[in-house]
Amino acid sequence: MSRKFYFLTGLLMMVALVVSACGGGGGGGSSPQTINVEGGEFFYKPPEITAKPGESIKINFKNVGTVEHTFVIKDLNFKLTAAPGATVSGTFKAPAAPGTLEIHCDVAGHTEAGMQGKLDVVAATN
Ligand SMILES: [Cu+2]
């Protein structure tokens, strides 16, 4: 364990802190809503998820199938790819305008086989 080692380790930790501070920032300050989604041949469970306009959503995408699956929201440029048995997480921000976006698996043939879902962006009613 040389001094150089400690210096480099410290430097790396500082870089990691800065990167995570920038990435996690965003607006609103509240932590993202977390939604667990399972994917398999050929389905999403649940097939439909709901968000408020502009809300941050964290997806924990678990592949319960036997081949690779993805969770794609094309309109948001959001994609998670999970190997069989793996859980992959990612966060996206729902659009500001209410509406419905398509979710699908972009592995060849999977969308057609039924691997599709919806993201409903619904303004809060009260
Ligand atoms: Cu798939």
Coordinates of C-alpha atoms and ligand atoms in Angstrom, one line a residue:
M1 CA 0.0 0.0 0.0
S2 CA 1.9 3.0 -1.2
R3 CA 1.1 6.7 -0.8
K4 CA 0.4 6.8 -4.5
F5 CA -2.2 4.0 -4.1
Y6 CA -4.1 6.0 -1.4
F7 CA -3.9 9.2 -3.5
L8 CA -5.4 7.4 -6.5
T9 CA -8.1 5.8 -4.4
G10 CA -9.1 9.1 -3.0
L11 CA -9.1 10.7 -6.4
L12 CA -11.4 8.0 -7.7
M13 CA -13.8 8.4 -4.8
M14 CA -14.0 12.1 -5.4
V15 CA -14.8 11.5 -9.1
A16 CA -17.4 9.0 -8.2
L17 CA -19.0 11.4 -5.7
V18 CA -19.2 14.2 -8.3
V19 CA -20.6 11.9 -11.0
S20 CA -23.3 10.5 -8.7
A21 CA -24.2 14.0 -7.4
C22 CA -24.7 15.2 -11.0
G23 CA -26.6 12.1 -12.1
G24 CA -28.9 11.9 -9.1
G25 CA -29.8 15.6 -9.1
G26 CA -32.7 16.5 -11.3
G27 CA -35.5 18.6 -9.9
G28 CA -38.2 18.2 -7.4
G29 CA -35.9 16.7 -4.8
S30 CA -38.2 13.8 -4.1
S31 CA -36.8 10.3 -4.6
P32 CA -38.2 8.5 -7.7
Q33 CA -41.2 6.2 -7.5
T34 CA -39.9 2.6 -7.8
I35 CA -41.8 0.1 -9.9
N36 CA -40.9 -3.5 -10.1
V37 CA -41.6 -5.0 -13.5
E38 CA -41.2 -8.7 -14.5
G39 CA -40.5 -9.7 -18.1
G40 CA -40.7 -13.2 -19.7
E41 CA -41.9 -15.1 -22.7
F42 CA -43.8 -13.0 -23.7
F43 CA -45.2 -10.6 -21.3
Y44 CA -44.6 -7.7 -18.9
K45 CA -46.0 -7.9 -15.4
P46 CA -47.6 -5.5 -14.8
P47 CA -48.3 -4.7 -18.5
E48 CA -49.3 -1.1 -17.7
I49 CA -47.6 1.4 -15.4
T50 CA -48.7 4.8 -14.4
A51 CA -46.7 8.0 -13.8
K52 CA -47.5 11.6 -13.1
P53 CA -46.3 14.2 -15.6
G54 CA -42.6 14.9 -15.1
E55 CA -42.3 12.3 -12.4
S56 CA -39.1 10.3 -12.0
I57 CA -39.7 6.6 -12.2
K58 CA -37.2 4.0 -11.2
I59 CA -37.8 0.6 -13.0
N60 CA -36.4 -2.6 -11.5
F61 CA -36.8 -4.9 -14.5
K62 CA -36.5 -8.6 -13.6
N63 CA -36.1 -11.1 -16.4
V64 CA -38.1 -14.2 -15.2
G65 CA -37.8 -15.8 -18.6
T66 CA -35.2 -18.0 -20.2
V67 CA -33.9 -15.7 -22.9
E68 CA -32.7 -12.1 -22.9
H69 CA -35.4 -9.4 -22.7
T70 CA -35.4 -5.7 -22.8
F71 CA -37.7 -2.9 -21.5
V72 CA -37.8 -0.1 -24.0
I73 CA -39.7 3.2 -23.9
K74 CA -38.7 4.4 -27.4
D75 CA -40.2 7.8 -27.0
L76 CA -38.0 8.5 -23.9
N77 CA -34.9 6.8 -25.3
F78 CA -35.0 4.5 -22.3
K79 CA -33.8 0.9 -22.5
L80 CA -33.0 -1.8 -20.0
T81 CA -31.5 -5.1 -21.1
A82 CA -31.7 -8.1 -18.7
A83 CA -30.2 -11.5 -19.1
P84 CA -32.3 -14.5 -17.9
G85 CA -32.6 -14.3 -14.1
A86 CA -31.1 -10.8 -13.9
T87 CA -32.6 -7.7 -12.5
V88 CA -31.6 -4.4 -14.1
S89 CA -32.6 -0.9 -12.8
G90 CA -32.9 2.4 -14.5
T91 CA -34.6 5.7 -14.0
F92 CA -36.5 7.9 -16.5
K93 CA -38.5 11.0 -16.3
A94 CA -42.1 10.9 -17.5
P95 CA -43.1 13.4 -20.1
A96 CA -44.6 16.7 -19.0
A97 CA -47.7 16.1 -21.0
P98 CA -50.3 13.5 -20.1
G99 CA -50.6 10.6 -22.6
T100 CA -49.8 7.0 -23.2
L101 CA -46.4 5.7 -24.3
E102 CA -45.6 2.3 -25.7
I103 CA -43.3 -0.1 -23.8
H104 CA -41.9 -3.1 -25.7
C105 CA -39.1 -5.6 -25.9
D106 CA -36.9 -5.0 -28.9
V107 CA -35.5 -8.5 -29.1
A108 CA -36.5 -9.7 -32.6
G109 CA -40.1 -11.1 -32.6
H110 CA -40.8 -10.4 -28.9
T111 CA -43.0 -7.4 -29.4
E112 CA -45.1 -9.3 -32.0
A113 CA -45.3 -12.2 -29.6
G114 CA -46.9 -10.0 -27.0
M115 CA -44.1 -8.4 -25.1
Q116 CA -45.6 -4.9 -25.0
G117 CA -47.0 -2.6 -22.4
K118 CA -48.0 0.9 -21.7
L119 CA -46.8 3.8 -19.7
D120 CA -49.8 6.0 -18.8
V121 CA -48.9 9.6 -17.9
V122 CA -51.9 10.9 -15.9
A123 CA -52.2 14.2 -14.2
A124 CA -53.0 14.0 -10.6
T125 CA -56.7 14.4 -9.9
N126 CA -58.0 15.9 -6.7
Ligands
CU1 CU -38.3 -10.1 -24.9

